[in-house]
JSON list of C-alpha atoms in Angstrom, two decimals:
[
{"chain": "A", "resi": 263, "resn": "MET", "atom": "CA", "xyz": [-20.57, 44.43, -2.26]},
{"chain": "A", "resi": 264, "resn": "ASN", "atom": "CA", "xyz": [-18.96, 45.52, 0.91]},
{"chain": "A", "resi": 265, "resn": "LYS", "atom": "CA", "xyz": [-15.37, 44.67, 1.77]},
{"chain": "A", "resi": 266, "resn": "MET", "atom": "CA", "xyz": [-16.27, 42.02, 4.37]},
{"chain": "A", "resi": 267, "resn": "ILE", "atom": "CA", "xyz": [-18.33, 39.95, 1.92]},
{"chain": "A", "resi": 268, "resn": "LYS", "atom": "CA", "xyz": [-15.56, 40.20, -0.71]},
{"chain": "A", "resi": 269, "resn": "ARG", "atom": "CA", "xyz": [-12.99, 38.96, 1.81]},
{"chain": "A", "resi": 270, "resn": "ILE", "atom": "CA", "xyz": [-15.19, 36.06, 2.86]},
{"chain": "A", "resi": 271, "resn": "LEU", "atom": "CA", "xyz": [-15.75, 35.09, -0.78]},
{"chain": "A", "resi": 272, "resn": "CYS", "atom": "CA", "xyz": [-12.00, 35.27, -1.47]},
{"chain": "A", "resi": 273, "resn": "VAL", "atom": "CA", "xyz": [-11.27, 33.01, 1.51]},
{"chain": "A", "resi": 274, "resn": "VAL", "atom": "CA", "xyz": [-13.92, 30.50, 0.43]},
{"chain": "A", "resi": 275, "resn": "VAL", "atom": "CA", "xyz": [-12.58, 30.45, -3.15]},
{"chain": "A", "resi": 276, "resn": "LEU", "atom": "CA", "xyz": [-8.99, 29.96, -1.90]},
{"chain": "A", "resi": 277, "resn": "VAL", "atom": "CA", "xyz": [-10.05, 27.11, 0.38]},
{"chain": "A", "resi": 278, "resn": "MET", "atom": "CA", "xyz": [-11.92, 25.41, -2.48]},
{"chain": "A", "resi": 279, "resn": "ILE", "atom": "CA", "xyz": [-8.94, 25.77, -4.83]},
{"chain": "A", "resi": 280, "resn": "SER", "atom": "CA", "xyz": [-6.58, 24.38, -2.18]},
{"chain": "A", "resi": 281, "resn": "ALA", "atom": "CA", "xyz": [-8.85, 21.44, -1.44]},
{"chain": "A", "resi": 282, "resn": "THR", "atom": "CA", "xyz": [-9.12, 20.43, -5.08]},
{"chain": "A", "resi": 283, "resn": "SER", "atom": "CA", "xyz": [-5.46, 21.09, -5.90]},
{"chain": "A", "resi": 284, "resn": "PHE", "atom": "CA", "xyz": [-3.91, 19.18, -3.02]},
{"chain": "A", "resi": 285, "resn": "GLY", "atom": "CA", "xyz": [-6.52, 16.49, -2.38]},
{"chain": "A", "resi": 286, "resn": "GLN", "atom": "CA", "xyz": [-5.41, 12.89, -2.95]},
{"chain": "A", "resi": 287, "resn": "GLN", "atom": "CA", "xyz": [-7.00, 11.37, -6.01]},
{"chain": "A", "resi": 288, "resn": "LEU", "atom": "CA", "xyz": [-7.08, 7.61, -5.88]},
{"chain": "A", "resi": 289, "resn": "LYS", "atom": "CA", "xyz": [-6.23, 5.95, -9.17]},
{"chain": "A", "resi": 290, "resn": "CYS", "atom": "CA", "xyz": [-7.90, 2.70, -8.20]},
{"chain": "A", "resi": 291, "resn": "LYS", "atom": "CA", "xyz": [-8.64, 1.40, -11.70]},
{"chain": "A", "resi": 292, "resn": "LYS", "atom": "CA", "xyz": [-4.89, 1.16, -12.34]},
{"chain": "A", "resi": 293, "resn": "PHE", "atom": "CA", "xyz": [-4.69, -1.44, -9.54]},
{"chain": "A", "resi": 294, "resn": "LYS", "atom": "CA", "xyz": [-7.63, -3.65, -10.55]},
{"chain": "A", "resi": 295, "resn": "THR", "atom": "CA", "xyz": [-5.54, -5.95, -12.74]},
{"chain": "A", "resi": 296, "resn": "GLY", "atom": "CA", "xyz": [-1.89, -6.85, -13.13]},
{"chain": "A", "resi": 297, "resn": "THR", "atom": "CA", "xyz": [0.99, -8.38, -11.19]},
{"chain": "A", "resi": 298, "resn": "PHE", "atom": "CA", "xyz": [1.98, -6.94, -7.82]},
{"chain": "A", "resi": 299, "resn": "ILE", "atom": "CA", "xyz": [4.31, -7.60, -4.93]},
{"chain": "A", "resi": 300, "resn": "ILE", "atom": "CA", "xyz": [3.60, -7.08, -1.26]},
{"chain": "A", "resi": 301, "resn": "PRO", "atom": "CA", "xyz": [6.99, -6.38, 0.32]},
{"chain": "A", "resi": 302, "resn": "GLY", "atom": "CA", "xyz": [7.96, -8.70, 3.15]},
{"chain": "A", "resi": 303, "resn": "ASP", "atom": "CA", "xyz": [9.55, -7.99, 6.49]},
{"chain": "A", "resi": 304, "resn": "SER", "atom": "CA", "xyz": [11.29, -9.94, 9.25]},
{"chain": "A", "resi": 305, "resn": "ILE", "atom": "CA", "xyz": [8.02, -11.75, 10.11]},
{"chain": "A", "resi": 306, "resn": "VAL", "atom": "CA", "xyz": [6.17, -12.15, 6.80]},
{"chain": "A", "resi": 307, "resn": "PRO", "atom": "CA", "xyz": [7.93, -13.01, 3.51]},
{"chain": "A", "resi": 308, "resn": "GLN", "atom": "CA", "xyz": [7.31, -11.08, 0.30]},
{"chain": "A", "resi": 309, "resn": "SER", "atom": "CA", "xyz": [4.35, -12.30, -1.72]},
{"chain": "A", "resi": 310, "resn": "THR", "atom": "CA", "xyz": [3.39, -11.96, -5.37]},
{"chain": "A", "resi": 311, "resn": "LEU", "atom": "CA", "xyz": [-0.17, -11.29, -6.55]},
{"chain": "A", "resi": 312, "resn": "LYS", "atom": "CA", "xyz": [-1.62, -11.81, -10.00]},
{"chain": "A", "resi": 313, "resn": "ARG", "atom": "CA", "xyz": [-5.00, -10.14, -10.24]},
{"chain": "A", "resi": 314, "resn": "SER", "atom": "CA", "xyz": [-7.65, -10.23, -12.95]},
{"chain": "A", "resi": 315, "resn": "LYS", "atom": "CA", "xyz": [-11.01, -8.50, -12.67]},
{"chain": "A", "resi": 316, "resn": "THR", "atom": "CA", "xyz": [-12.54, -11.56, -10.99]},
{"chain": "A", "resi": 317, "resn": "SER", "atom": "CA", "xyz": [-9.74, -13.46, -9.27]},
{"chain": "A", "resi": 318, "resn": "GLN", "atom": "CA", "xyz": [-6.42, -13.13, -7.49]},
{"chain": "A", "resi": 319, "resn": "PHE", "atom": "CA", "xyz": [-3.62, -15.67, -7.29]},
{"chain": "A", "resi": 320, "resn": "GLU", "atom": "CA", "xyz": [-1.31, -15.02, -4.35]},
{"chain": "A", "resi": 321, "resn": "SER", "atom": "CA", "xyz": [1.97, -16.85, -3.82]},
{"chain": "A", "resi": 322, "resn": "ILE", "atom": "CA", "xyz": [4.73, -16.73, -1.25]},
{"chain": "A", "resi": 323, "resn": "SER", "atom": "CA", "xyz": [6.49, -19.79, -2.66]},
{"chain": "A", "resi": 324, "resn": "ALA", "atom": "CA", "xyz": [5.77, -22.57, -5.14]},
{"chain": "A", "resi": 325, "resn": "LYS", "atom": "CA", "xyz": [4.18, -24.58, -2.32]},
{"chain": "A", "resi": 326, "resn": "ASP", "atom": "CA", "xyz": [2.46, -21.75, -0.45]},
{"chain": "A", "resi": 327, "resn": "PHE", "atom": "CA", "xyz": [-0.22, -20.09, -2.58]},
{"chain": "A", "resi": 328, "resn": "MET", "atom": "CA", "xyz": [-3.91, -19.21, -2.60]},
{"chain": "A", "resi": 329, "resn": "ASP", "atom": "CA", "xyz": [-6.40, -18.78, -5.44]},
{"chain": "A", "resi": 330, "resn": "LEU", "atom": "CA", "xyz": [-9.11, -16.26, -4.50]},
{"chain": "A", "resi": 331, "resn": "ASP", "atom": "CA", "xyz": [-12.30, -14.79, -5.94]},
{"chain": "A", "resi": 332, "resn": "ILE", "atom": "CA", "xyz": [-12.67, -11.00, -6.05]},
{"chain": "A", "resi": 333, "resn": "THR", "atom": "CA", "xyz": [-15.95, -9.17, -5.58]},
{"chain": "A", "resi": 334, "resn": "TRP", "atom": "CA", "xyz": [-15.58, -5.45, -6.30]},
{"chain": "A", "resi": 335, "resn": "THR", "atom": "CA", "xyz": [-17.85, -3.30, -4.10]},
{"chain": "A", "resi": 336, "resn": "ASP", "atom": "CA", "xyz": [-16.73, -0.15, -5.97]},
{"chain": "A", "resi": 337, "resn": "ASP", "atom": "CA", "xyz": [-13.63, 1.02, -7.88]},
{"chain": "A", "resi": 338, "resn": "CYS", "atom": "CA", "xyz": [-11.51, 1.22, -4.71]},
{"chain": "A", "resi": 339, "resn": "ASN", "atom": "CA", "xyz": [-12.83, -1.58, -2.49]},
{"chain": "A", "resi": 340, "resn": "TYR", "atom": "CA", "xyz": [-13.09, -5.33, -2.92]},
{"chain": "A", "resi": 341, "resn": "VAL", "atom": "CA", "xyz": [-13.60, -8.55, -1.01]},
{"chain": "A", "resi": 342, "resn": "LEU", "atom": "CA", "xyz": [-11.39, -11.63, -1.34]},
{"chain": "A", "resi": 343, "resn": "THR", "atom": "CA", "xyz": [-12.91, -15.05, -0.73]},
{"chain": "A", "resi": 344, "resn": "ILE", "atom": "CA", "xyz": [-11.49, -18.53, -1.15]},
{"chain": "A", "resi": 345, "resn": "LYS", "atom": "CA", "xyz": [-12.50, -20.22, -4.40]},
{"chain": "A", "resi": 346, "resn": "GLU", "atom": "CA", "xyz": [-15.17, -22.88, -3.89]},
{"chain": "A", "resi": 347, "resn": "ASP", "atom": "CA", "xyz": [-13.06, -25.60, -5.52]},
{"chain": "A", "resi": 348, "resn": "THR", "atom": "CA", "xyz": [-10.19, -25.16, -3.02]},
{"chain": "A", "resi": 349, "resn": "PRO", "atom": "CA", "xyz": [-9.64, -28.48, -1.20]},
{"chain": "A", "resi": 350, "resn": "GLU", "atom": "CA", "xyz": [-10.74, -28.26, 2.44]},
{"chain": "A", "resi": 351, "resn": "GLU", "atom": "CA", "xyz": [-7.37, -29.52, 3.70]},
{"chain": "A", "resi": 352, "resn": "GLU", "atom": "CA", "xyz": [-5.61, -26.55, 2.03]},
{"chain": "A", "resi": 353, "resn": "ILE", "atom": "CA", "xyz": [-7.63, -23.99, 4.04]},
{"chain": "A", "resi": 354, "resn": "SER", "atom": "CA", "xyz": [-6.23, -23.04, 7.44]},
{"chain": "A", "resi": 355, "resn": "GLU", "atom": "CA", "xyz": [-8.42, -22.57, 10.51]},
{"chain": "A", "resi": 356, "resn": "VAL", "atom": "CA", "xyz": [-7.82, -18.79, 10.42]},
{"chain": "A", "resi": 357, "resn": "GLU", "atom": "CA", "xyz": [-8.76, -18.66, 6.73]},
{"chain": "A", "resi": 358, "resn": "LYS", "atom": "CA", "xyz": [-11.97, -20.56, 7.52]},
{"chain": "A", "resi": 359, "resn": "LEU", "atom": "CA", "xyz": [-12.82, -18.03, 10.23]},
{"chain": "A", "resi": 360, "resn": "ILE", "atom": "CA", "xyz": [-12.15, -15.13, 7.83]},
{"chain": "A", "resi": 361, "resn": "GLU", "atom": "CA", "xyz": [-14.43, -16.79, 5.26]},
{"chain": "A", "resi": 362, "resn": "GLU", "atom": "CA", "xyz": [-17.16, -17.16, 7.89]},
{"chain": "A", "resi": 363, "resn": "GLY", "atom": "CA", "xyz": [-16.81, -13.41, 8.54]},
{"chain": "A", "resi": 364, "resn": "GLY", "atom": "CA", "xyz": [-17.47, -12.59, 4.89]},
{"chain": "A", "resi": 365, "resn": "GLY", "atom": "CA", "xyz": [-13.95, -12.75, 3.44]},
{"chain": "A", "resi": 366, "resn": "LEU", "atom": "CA", "xyz": [-11.04, -10.32, 3.53]},
{"chain": "A", "resi": 367, "resn": "ARG", "atom": "CA", "xyz": [-12.17, -6.76, 2.80]},
{"chain": "A", "resi": 368, "resn": "ILE", "atom": "CA", "xyz": [-9.61, -4.55, 1.03]},
{"chain": "A", "resi": 369, "resn": "GLN", "atom": "CA", "xyz": [-9.83, -0.75, 1.05]},
{"chain": "A", "resi": 370, "resn": "MET", "atom": "CA", "xyz": [-7.49, 1.22, -1.20]},
{"chain": "A", "resi": 371, "resn": "LEU", "atom": "CA", "xyz": [-6.33, 4.16, 0.92]},
{"chain": "A", "resi": 372, "resn": "LYS", "atom": "CA", "xyz": [-3.79, 5.94, -1.26]},
{"chain": "A", "resi": 373, "resn": "THR", "atom": "CA", "xyz": [-2.10, 5.52, -4.63]},
{"chain": "A", "resi": 374, "resn": "VAL", "atom": "CA", "xyz": [1.34, 6.91, -5.48]},
{"chain": "A", "resi": 375, "resn": "LYS", "atom": "CA", "xyz": [2.77, 6.05, -8.91]},
{"chain": "A", "resi": 376, "resn": "ASP", "atom": "CA", "xyz": [2.90, 2.22, -9.01]},
{"chain": "A", "resi": 377, "resn": "THR", "atom": "CA", "xyz": [2.15, 1.73, -5.31]},
{"chain": "A", "resi": 378, "resn": "MET", "atom": "CA", "xyz": [-1.23, 1.25, -3.70]},
{"chain": "A", "resi": 379, "resn": "TYR", "atom": "CA", "xyz": [-1.57, 1.56, 0.07]},
{"chain": "A", "resi": 380, "resn": "PHE", "atom": "CA", "xyz": [-4.39, -0.51, 1.48]},
{"chain": "A", "resi": 381, "resn": "ARG", "atom": "CA", "xyz": [-6.17, -1.67, 4.61]},
{"chain": "A", "resi": 382, "resn": "ALA", "atom": "CA", "xyz": [-7.17, -5.33, 4.79]},
{"chain": "A", "resi": 383, "resn": "ILE", "atom": "CA", "xyz": [-9.94, -6.08, 7.29]},
{"chain": "A", "resi": 384, "resn": "ALA", "atom": "CA", "xyz": [-10.69, -9.59, 8.48]},
{"chain": "A", "resi": 385, "resn": "THR", "atom": "CA", "xyz": [-13.76, -10.10, 10.63]},
{"chain": "A", "resi": 386, "resn": "ILE", "atom": "CA", "xyz": [-13.38, -13.05, 12.98]},
{"chain": "A", "resi": 387, "resn": "LYS", "atom": "CA", "xyz": [-16.23, -13.92, 15.33]},
{"chain": "A", "resi": 388, "resn": "GLY", "atom": "CA", "xyz": [-17.66, -10.39, 15.02]},
{"chain": "A", "resi": 389, "resn": "THR", "atom": "CA", "xyz": [-14.38, -8.53, 15.66]},
{"chain": "A", "resi": 390, "resn": "ASP", "atom": "CA", "xyz": [-12.60, -6.57, 12.91]},
{"chain": "A", "resi": 391, "resn": "TYR", "atom": "CA", "xyz": [-8.85, -7.05, 12.55]},
{"chain": "A", "resi": 392, "resn": "PRO", "atom": "CA", "xyz": [-7.40, -4.35, 10.25]},
{"chain": "A", "resi": 393, "resn": "THR", "atom": "CA", "xyz": [-3.91, -4.55, 8.76]},
{"chain": "A", "resi": 394, "resn": "ASP", "atom": "CA", "xyz": [-2.31, -1.87, 6.61]},
{"chain": "A", "resi": 395, "resn": "GLY", "atom": "CA", "xyz": [0.08, -2.62, 3.78]},
{"chain": "A", "resi": 396, "resn": "LYS", "atom": "CA", "xyz": [1.10, -1.76, 0.26]},
{"chain": "A", "resi": 397, "resn": "GLN", "atom": "CA", "xyz": [1.10, -3.40, -3.14]},
{"chain": "A", "resi": 398, "resn": "ILE", "atom": "CA", "xyz": [3.60, -2.43, -5.81]},
{"chain": "A", "resi": 399, "resn": "LYS", "atom": "CA", "xyz": [2.53, -2.97, -9.41]},
{"chain": "A", "resi": 400, "resn": "ILE", "atom": "CA", "xyz": [5.30, -4.67, -11.38]},
{"chain": "A", "resi": 401, "resn": "SER", "atom": "CA", "xyz": [3.38, -5.57, -14.55]},
{"chain": "A", "resi": 402, "resn": "LYS", "atom": "CA", "xyz": [0.12, -4.75, -16.31]},
{"chain": "A", "resi": 403, "resn": "LYS", "atom": "CA", "xyz": [-0.17, -8.40, -17.31]},
{"chain": "A", "resi": 404, "resn": "TYR", "atom": "CA", "xyz": [-2.01, -10.97, -15.23]}
]
């Protein structure tokens, strides 16, 4: 082999090693079940999530909560929809519009230790409204 081909092969091998060594590996399965918090800010209060493989219970306070169904599209993406037995008067107009758009789609973007960074996408009247956030796992138990 001539020197030019050897150099090209070395560069390709180094690039492949770098890509596999430093690439982000999502550990999505770790975030499928358990208890999580979504940190609050000056506008939105902190919320607590309890997630099983098929449902998620989300609460901001004892009076402000939502029980949701989960449909997993793959290990790192899922859709949240309002449970069918939720009384109509407990569903806000915005939540009804999100339901009409197919539910709230969650994409896991990055995982670091006990934190999962996500993008939530609500489709309302054909327009996507993405919001980024994070969930911190505080317990393996539901």
